[in-house]
Coordinates of C-alpha atoms in Angstrom, one line a residue:
X22 CA 181.4 145.0 128.6
X23 CA 179.8 143.2 126.1
X24 CA 182.4 141.8 123.2
X25 CA 182.9 144.5 120.5
X26 CA 181.1 142.4 118.0
X27 CA 177.7 143.6 119.7
X28 CA 175.9 145.3 117.3
X29 CA 173.8 147.3 119.7
X30 CA 173.0 148.1 123.3
X31 CA 170.6 149.0 125.9
X32 CA 171.8 150.5 128.9
X33 CA 170.1 150.7 131.9
X34 CA 169.5 154.0 134.3
X35 CA 168.7 153.0 137.1
X36 CA 170.1 150.8 139.5
X37 CA 167.7 148.3 140.3
X38 CA 165.1 150.3 141.4
X39 CA 163.6 153.8 140.4
X40 CA 165.2 157.0 141.6
X41 CA 168.5 155.1 142.1
X42 CA 171.2 156.1 139.1
X43 CA 173.0 153.0 137.5
X44 CA 176.3 153.6 139.4
X45 CA 178.2 152.0 135.9
X46 CA 176.5 154.3 133.6
X47 CA 179.3 157.0 133.3
X48 CA 182.0 153.8 132.2
X49 CA 179.4 152.0 129.8
X50 CA 178.7 155.3 128.2
X51 CA 182.6 155.4 127.5
X52 CA 182.3 152.0 126.4
X53 CA 179.5 152.5 123.8
X54 CA 181.2 156.3 122.8
X55 CA 183.8 154.6 122.4
X56 CA 183.5 151.3 120.3
X57 CA 180.2 153.8 118.2
X58 CA 177.3 151.1 119.3
X59 CA 174.6 152.6 118.6
X60 CA 172.5 152.6 122.2
X61 CA 169.1 152.6 123.7
X62 CA 168.4 153.5 128.1
X63 CA 165.8 151.6 129.9
X64 CA 163.8 152.7 133.6
X65 CA 162.7 150.8 136.0
X66 CA 159.3 151.0 137.5
X67 CA 157.8 150.6 140.9
X68 CA 155.2 150.9 143.5
X69 CA 156.1 154.3 145.2
X70 CA 157.1 153.0 149.1
X71 CA 155.4 155.7 151.5
X72 CA 158.2 158.0 151.7
X73 CA 158.6 158.3 147.6
X74 CA 154.6 158.3 147.6
X75 CA 154.5 161.6 150.5
X76 CA 157.8 163.0 148.6
X77 CA 156.8 163.1 145.2
X78 CA 152.7 162.7 145.1
X79 CA 152.7 166.7 144.1
X80 CA 156.2 167.1 141.7
X81 CA 153.8 166.3 138.1
X82 CA 151.4 167.2 135.4
X83 CA 148.2 165.6 137.7
X84 CA 146.6 167.6 140.4
X85 CA 147.7 165.5 143.7
X86 CA 144.0 165.9 145.4
X87 CA 143.1 162.6 144.6
X88 CA 145.1 159.3 144.9
X89 CA 145.2 158.3 141.0
X90 CA 146.9 161.5 140.5
X91 CA 149.6 161.5 143.4
X92 CA 150.8 158.1 141.7
X93 CA 150.4 159.7 138.5
X94 CA 153.0 162.2 139.8
X95 CA 155.2 159.8 141.3
X96 CA 155.8 158.1 137.9
X97 CA 156.3 160.6 136.2
X98 CA 158.5 161.7 138.7
X99 CA 160.8 158.5 138.6
X100 CA 160.6 158.7 134.4
X101 CA 162.1 163.1 135.6
X102 CA 165.2 160.7 137.6
X103 CA 166.3 158.7 134.7
X104 CA 165.6 161.7 132.3
X105 CA 168.2 164.0 134.7
X106 CA 170.1 161.3 134.7
X107 CA 170.5 160.8 130.2
X108 CA 170.9 164.7 130.9
X109 CA 173.9 164.1 133.3
X110 CA 175.5 162.3 131.3
X111 CA 174.7 163.8 128.4
X112 CA 172.7 160.5 126.6
X113 CA 170.1 161.4 124.5
X114 CA 169.1 157.2 123.5
X115 CA 166.7 157.1 120.4
X116 CA 164.5 155.0 122.6
X117 CA 163.6 155.0 126.3
X118 CA 162.2 151.3 127.4
X119 CA 159.9 151.2 130.8
X120 CA 161.0 148.7 132.7
X121 CA 157.5 146.5 134.3
X122 CA 158.6 143.4 136.0
X123 CA 157.8 142.1 139.3
X124 CA 160.2 144.0 142.1
X125 CA 161.2 142.0 145.3
X126 CA 163.0 144.5 147.2
X127 CA 160.4 147.0 146.3
X128 CA 157.3 144.5 145.2
X129 CA 154.1 145.8 143.1
X130 CA 150.2 145.6 145.2
X131 CA 148.8 142.6 142.5
X132 CA 146.0 141.2 144.7
X133 CA 143.5 143.6 143.7
X134 CA 142.0 145.0 139.6
X135 CA 141.7 147.7 142.1
X136 CA 145.4 147.4 142.9
X137 CA 146.7 147.0 139.2
X138 CA 144.9 150.2 138.2
X139 CA 146.5 152.1 140.9
X140 CA 149.7 150.5 139.3
X141 CA 148.9 151.3 135.5
X142 CA 148.7 155.3 137.2
X143 CA 152.6 154.7 137.6
X144 CA 153.3 152.7 134.6
X145 CA 150.9 156.3 132.9
X146 CA 153.5 158.2 134.7
X147 CA 156.5 157.4 133.2
X148 CA 155.7 157.4 129.9
X149 CA 153.8 160.6 130.0
X150 CA 157.5 161.8 131.4
X151 CA 159.8 160.5 128.9
X152 CA 156.9 161.8 126.3
X153 CA 157.2 165.9 127.2
X154 CA 160.9 165.4 127.9
X155 CA 161.1 164.8 124.2
X156 CA 161.7 160.6 124.6
X157 CA 160.2 158.2 122.2
X158 CA 159.4 155.3 124.6
X159 CA 158.3 151.9 124.9
X160 CA 157.6 148.8 127.2
X161 CA 159.8 145.8 128.6
X162 CA 157.9 142.8 130.3
X163 CA 156.4 139.4 129.3
X164 CA 152.8 138.5 129.5
X165 CA 152.8 136.8 133.3
X166 CA 154.6 139.5 135.0
X167 CA 152.3 142.3 133.4
X168 CA 149.3 140.4 133.7
X169 CA 149.8 140.4 138.0
X170 CA 151.3 144.4 137.3
X171 CA 148.7 145.7 135.9
X172 CA 145.4 143.2 134.7
X173 CA 147.2 143.1 131.1
X174 CA 146.5 146.6 130.1
X175 CA 146.0 146.5 126.5
X176 CA 148.5 149.3 124.2
X177 CA 148.5 148.4 120.9
X178 CA 149.8 151.6 120.0
X179 CA 152.8 151.2 122.6
X180 CA 156.4 150.0 120.8
X181 CA 156.7 146.4 122.9
X182 CA 160.6 145.3 123.9
X183 CA 160.1 141.2 125.0
X184 CA 161.9 139.0 126.9
X185 CA 162.4 135.3 126.4
X186 CA 163.6 134.8 129.5
X187 CA 165.9 131.1 129.6
X188 CA 165.8 129.7 126.1
X189 CA 163.0 127.0 125.6
X190 CA 164.2 125.8 122.5
X191 CA 166.2 127.6 120.4
X192 CA 164.0 129.6 118.6
X193 CA 162.1 131.5 121.0
X194 CA 162.9 134.6 121.5
X195 CA 162.8 134.7 117.1
X196 CA 159.8 133.8 117.8
X197 CA 158.6 136.6 120.5
X198 CA 159.4 138.5 117.8
X199 CA 156.3 137.8 115.7
X200 CA 154.2 136.7 118.4
X201 CA 151.7 138.7 120.1
X202 CA 153.2 141.2 122.7
X203 CA 152.3 141.0 126.5
X204 CA 151.1 144.8 125.9
X205 CA 149.2 144.4 122.5
X206 CA 152.2 146.5 121.1
X207 CA 154.4 145.9 118.1
X208 CA 157.7 144.1 119.0
X209 CA 160.6 145.8 118.0
X210 CA 163.0 143.8 120.5
X211 CA 162.9 140.6 121.9
X212 CA 165.8 139.4 124.8
X213 CA 167.0 136.2 126.8
X214 CA 169.2 134.9 128.9
X215 CA 172.0 132.9 130.7
X216 CA 174.0 132.4 133.1
X217 CA 176.4 134.8 131.4
X218 CA 174.2 137.8 129.6
X219 CA 170.9 139.3 128.5
X220 CA 171.0 139.1 125.0
X221 CA 169.2 140.9 122.3
X222 CA 168.0 141.1 118.6
X223 CA 165.9 143.6 116.7
X224 CA 162.6 142.9 114.7
X225 CA 161.8 143.2 111.5
X226 CA 164.6 144.6 110.8
X227 CA 163.9 148.0 113.3
X228 CA 166.9 149.8 112.2
X229 CA 166.9 151.1 116.4
X230 CA 165.8 154.5 115.5
X231 CA 163.2 157.0 117.1
X232 CA 159.7 155.4 117.2
X233 CA 156.5 157.0 116.4
X234 CA 155.8 158.9 120.2
X235 CA 151.9 156.7 120.7
X236 CA 149.1 158.7 121.7
X237 CA 147.8 159.4 125.2
X238 CA 146.9 156.4 127.7
X239 CA 144.2 157.9 129.9
X240 CA 142.2 155.7 131.2
X241 CA 139.0 155.3 130.5
X242 CA 139.3 158.9 128.7
X243 CA 138.2 159.1 124.1
X244 CA 139.4 163.0 124.0
X245 CA 142.5 163.4 123.8
X246 CA 143.0 164.3 120.3
X247 CA 146.5 166.1 119.9
X248 CA 148.3 163.5 122.3
X249 CA 149.4 165.6 125.0
X250 CA 148.2 163.8 127.8
X251 CA 145.5 166.0 127.9
X252 CA 141.7 165.4 127.6
X253 CA 140.3 168.2 125.1
X254 CA 137.3 168.9 122.6
X255 CA 136.0 169.0 119.5
X256 CA 133.3 171.6 117.8
X257 CA 131.7 172.5 115.1
X258 CA 130.8 175.6 114.2
X259 CA 127.8 176.4 113.0
X260 CA 128.0 179.3 110.0
X261 CA 131.3 177.3 108.6
X262 CA 131.0 173.5 109.7
X263 CA 134.7 174.1 110.3
X264 CA 135.6 171.6 113.3
X265 CA 137.0 173.5 116.2
X266 CA 139.6 171.6 118.4
X267 CA 139.3 173.2 121.9
X268 CA 142.7 172.2 123.9
X269 CA 142.3 171.4 127.6
X270 CA 145.4 172.2 129.3
X271 CA 145.2 169.3 132.1
X272 CA 144.1 171.9 134.7
X273 CA 140.6 172.4 134.0
X274 CA 141.2 175.3 131.4
X275 CA 141.1 175.0 127.8
X276 CA 144.5 176.2 125.4
X277 CA 144.3 177.6 122.2
X278 CA 141.6 176.9 119.9
X279 CA 142.6 175.6 116.1
X280 CA 140.9 174.4 113.2
X281 CA 141.5 170.6 111.9
X282 CA 138.8 170.5 109.3
X283 CA 136.4 172.5 107.1
X284 CA 133.2 170.6 104.7
X285 CA 132.7 169.2 108.3
X286 CA 128.4 169.7 107.7
X287 CA 128.4 167.0 105.8
X288 CA 127.2 164.9 109.2
X289 CA 124.7 164.6 110.9
X290 CA 126.5 162.7 114.4
X291 CA 130.1 163.2 115.4
X292 CA 132.0 161.4 117.8
X293 CA 135.2 161.0 119.8
X294 CA 135.6 157.1 119.7
X295 CA 139.4 157.0 121.6
X296 CA 141.4 154.7 120.0
X297 CA 139.2 152.5 117.3
X298 CA 141.9 152.0 114.4
X299 CA 144.8 150.8 117.5
X300 CA 147.2 152.4 116.2
X301 CA 147.6 154.5 119.5
X302 CA 145.6 157.4 118.4
X303 CA 142.4 159.0 119.2
X304 CA 139.6 158.9 116.2
X305 CA 136.5 160.4 115.6
X306 CA 133.3 158.5 113.4
X307 CA 131.3 160.2 111.8
X308 CA 127.6 159.3 110.2
X309 CA 126.2 160.8 106.7
X310 CA 122.0 161.9 107.1
X311 CA 121.8 161.2 103.7
X312 CA 123.4 157.3 102.6
X313 CA 123.9 156.1 106.4
X314 CA 127.5 155.7 105.7
X315 CA 129.6 155.5 109.3
X316 CA 133.5 157.0 108.5
X317 CA 135.9 156.6 111.3
X318 CA 138.4 159.8 111.2
X319 CA 141.8 158.8 112.6
X320 CA 143.4 160.7 114.4
X321 CA 147.7 161.3 114.3
X322 CA 148.0 161.8 118.1
X323 CA 149.0 165.8 117.0
X324 CA 145.2 167.1 116.4
X325 CA 145.6 166.2 112.9
X326 CA 144.5 163.3 110.6
X327 CA 145.2 160.2 109.1
X328 CA 142.6 159.1 105.6
X329 CA 139.9 158.0 106.4
X330 CA 138.3 154.7 106.5
X331 CA 134.7 153.9 106.0
X332 CA 133.9 151.8 108.2
X333 CA 129.8 151.4 108.1
X334 CA 126.6 151.3 106.0
X335 CA 123.3 151.5 107.4
X336 CA 123.2 153.7 110.3
X337 CA 120.9 155.5 109.8
X338 CA 118.1 154.2 112.2
X339 CA 119.7 155.3 114.7
X340 CA 119.4 158.4 116.5
X341 CA 122.7 158.5 119.0
X342 CA 125.9 157.3 118.8
X343 CA 128.2 156.7 122.1
X344 CA 131.7 156.3 122.3
X345 CA 132.1 155.4 126.0
X346 CA 135.3 153.3 125.3
X347 CA 136.1 149.7 126.6
X348 CA 132.3 148.9 127.0
X349 CA 132.9 145.6 127.0
X350 CA 136.1 144.4 129.0
X351 CA 138.0 143.5 126.5
X352 CA 140.2 146.4 126.1
X353 CA 139.0 147.8 122.3
X354 CA 137.2 151.0 121.8
X355 CA 133.4 149.9 121.3
X356 CA 130.5 152.5 119.8
X357 CA 126.5 151.9 122.0
X358 CA 124.1 153.3 119.0
X359 CA 120.6 154.0 120.2
X360 CA 117.5 153.3 117.4
X361 CA 115.3 156.1 117.1
X362 CA 112.5 154.0 116.5
X363 CA 112.5 151.5 119.5
X364 CA 114.7 153.3 122.0
X365 CA 116.4 150.1 122.1
X366 CA 119.9 150.2 122.9
X367 CA 122.6 148.5 120.9
X368 CA 126.5 147.6 121.6
X369 CA 128.3 147.7 118.7
X370 CA 132.1 145.9 119.9
X371 CA 134.7 147.5 118.1
X372 CA 138.0 144.6 117.3
X373 CA 140.6 147.3 117.7
X374 CA 142.0 147.6 114.2
X375 CA 138.7 149.4 112.5
X376 CA 136.5 146.9 112.4
X377 CA 133.4 145.3 114.6
X378 CA 132.4 142.5 116.3
X379 CA 128.9 140.9 116.8
X380 CA 126.4 143.6 118.1
X381 CA 124.6 142.9 121.5
X382 CA 121.4 144.1 123.0
X383 CA 122.7 146.3 125.7
X384 CA 119.1 148.0 127.4
X385 CA 115.2 148.9 126.3
X386 CA 113.6 152.1 127.1
X387 CA 115.7 154.7 126.3
X388 CA 114.3 156.9 123.8
X389 CA 113.3 159.2 127.2
X390 CA 116.2 160.5 127.2
X391 CA 117.9 163.1 125.0
X392 CA 121.8 163.4 125.6
X393 CA 123.6 159.7 126.4
X394 CA 127.1 160.3 127.5
X395 CA 130.3 157.9 127.7
X396 CA 132.2 159.2 130.0
X397 CA 134.5 157.1 130.3
X398 CA 134.5 155.4 134.2
X399 CA 132.8 157.9 136.3
X400 CA 132.5 156.1 139.7
X401 CA 135.8 155.2 139.7
X402 CA 135.3 150.8 139.7
X403 CA 137.1 150.2 136.8
X404 CA 134.3 150.2 134.5
X405 CA 133.3 152.5 131.7
X406 CA 129.6 154.1 132.2
X407 CA 127.2 156.1 130.9
X408 CA 125.2 158.9 131.7
X409 CA 121.5 160.1 130.9
X410 CA 119.3 163.4 130.3
X411 CA 115.8 162.7 130.9
X412 CA 114.4 164.8 128.3
X413 CA 111.2 165.4 130.2
X414 CA 112.5 166.1 133.7
X415 CA 116.4 167.5 133.5
X416 CA 117.3 164.5 135.6
X417 CA 120.9 162.9 135.0
X418 CA 121.7 159.6 135.4
X419 CA 124.5 157.4 136.3
X420 CA 124.3 154.0 134.7
X421 CA 126.9 152.6 136.2
X422 CA 128.6 149.1 134.5
X423 CA 129.8 145.9 136.2
X424 CA 132.8 144.4 136.0
X425 CA 131.0 140.8 134.4
X426 CA 129.1 143.2 131.9
X427 CA 125.1 144.3 132.8
X428 CA 124.1 146.8 134.2
X429 CA 123.9 148.1 138.0
X430 CA 121.6 149.7 139.5
X431 CA 121.2 153.4 137.9
X432 CA 122.0 156.8 140.4
X433 CA 120.6 160.0 140.6
X434 CA 123.0 162.3 140.4
X435 CA 121.4 165.7 139.4
X436 CA 118.7 167.6 138.0
X437 CA 118.1 170.5 136.2
X438 CA 120.3 169.3 133.7
X439 CA 117.3 170.7 130.6
X440 CA 119.0 174.1 131.2
X441 CA 121.8 173.4 129.3
X442 CA 121.7 172.5 125.2
X443 CA 124.9 171.0 125.0
X444 CA 126.5 168.5 127.5
X445 CA 129.9 166.5 126.9
X446 CA 132.3 164.3 129.2
X447 CA 135.7 164.6 127.9
X448 CA 136.5 162.2 130.5
X449 CA 139.0 163.9 133.2
X450 CA 138.8 168.0 132.2
X451 CA 141.5 169.3 136.0
X452 CA 143.7 166.7 135.7
X453 CA 143.0 165.2 139.1
X454 CA 142.1 161.7 138.4
X455 CA 138.0 161.5 138.4
X456 CA 135.7 162.3 135.4
X457 CA 134.3 165.9 134.3
X458 CA 131.1 167.0 133.4
X459 CA 131.2 170.1 130.3
X460 CA 128.2 172.1 129.0
X461 CA 126.5 175.7 127.7
X462 CA 124.1 177.1 129.2
X463 CA 121.7 178.9 126.6
X464 CA 123.7 182.1 126.4
X465 CA 127.3 179.9 125.2
X466 CA 128.6 180.2 128.9
X467 CA 131.0 176.8 129.2
X468 CA 131.2 175.8 132.5
X469 CA 132.6 172.2 134.0
X470 CA 131.5 170.5 136.4
X471 CA 134.3 168.3 138.6
X472 CA 133.4 165.5 140.2
X473 CA 135.2 164.7 143.6
X474 CA 137.2 160.7 143.8
X475 CA 134.0 160.3 146.0
X476 CA 131.8 160.7 143.5
X477 CA 130.1 163.8 144.2
X478 CA 130.0 167.3 142.2
X479 CA 132.4 170.5 143.3
X480 CA 130.9 173.3 142.5
X481 CA 131.3 174.7 138.7
X482 CA 133.0 177.2 137.2
X483 CA 132.9 178.6 133.5
X484 CA 135.5 177.6 131.5
X485 CA 134.4 179.2 128.5
X486 CA 131.9 181.6 126.0
X487 CA 130.4 182.3 122.8
X488 CA 129.5 178.3 122.8
X489 CA 126.1 179.0 120.6
X490 CA 128.0 179.7 117.7
X491 CA 129.0 175.5 117.8
X492 CA 126.0 173.5 117.0
X493 CA 128.0 170.0 117.5
X494 CA 130.2 169.6 120.8
X495 CA 131.7 166.3 121.6

């Protein structure tokens, strides 16, 4: 056991791998309670064995019809097993840390970017399970391990417990507190070890209390506004200018709608952009037509707002603003803007802190489209894409992005789409891990157009009515 002078401890819930309880947990908790120590917990993450995938692929909130959904469910089950262990031992710590590092006994696949994206599903599932159980959570890893497993996944809103390993110099652990973390999140704990023990310190006077719940990290999504890991739709009511949240359930339906703002009639462009500010929560941009000012309405991760920020002026020359997610591959949220007069398409890269990097011209001739959508990763190749509907023909085109930048050849994915006055693509709406499209017709019926993992359409499903009362849906 630790020396009695120890001020806090972090208890392992698993015995090296998921689904295996730490056999010493009971005695360790007895020591913690006897000595009145503050305690956090950590749980190991690992890629599933074939047997674990078979057993747990449907034991979570995602649809098990796709591999992405199955892997997310396995991660959910890994964390749920750790939650059950805490419940059996009547242990409810302020924080549960997810340990993401190489496991020789059950290795992560790391040979390709596609494999690293699959690993992210496991970690995402664990984060959601802890959130659903009411636990604050964070990530434990180190730069090279995190890079090899997740491809250096950028999660600025998720707290970090960073390890320095064996100390190369006396202040290395203290330096981990102030250096950029492996995932971009703020560092709250720092660790090092020797031949005897692991040692930890708190950073920046952290008091070992629960930290705010980060928002959803749905891959490529910009539409989870209330932080429940399900993509949502926002709509402005034409007669009242109220802004309403239509929360998705993750199963292709909506929960109870709620008004989340009034007086939104002063904007002629509204768009969900994802986490533009870098705090872990989804945001909305809004343009004032009279002045061209661009405002960032920062979400609080609970379906409400933090104070808005002005993030631009002179935006009156654009007739379409699109929040595609991370368009240039730097893992920061970006905005696409189409010039009204020329049809040129510009990328305005976000800097991850509510600001901009220099704009880049990414296309010409885009004036032929009456709708541009940022659906996230539509074709499953790991990059975000754009959907564009031709004004004259109603043809719907997929514009896939190259991993290294630029466009791959566009793909025709539908016709007759001009029958729908409004289209939106909130990402994965039915919980199967693939990106879908929503649109309402002239009668106000809202339709879900689901996609398969193979890139084909499934029969559309009506998911709402009365949507002609909404003059902007996004």
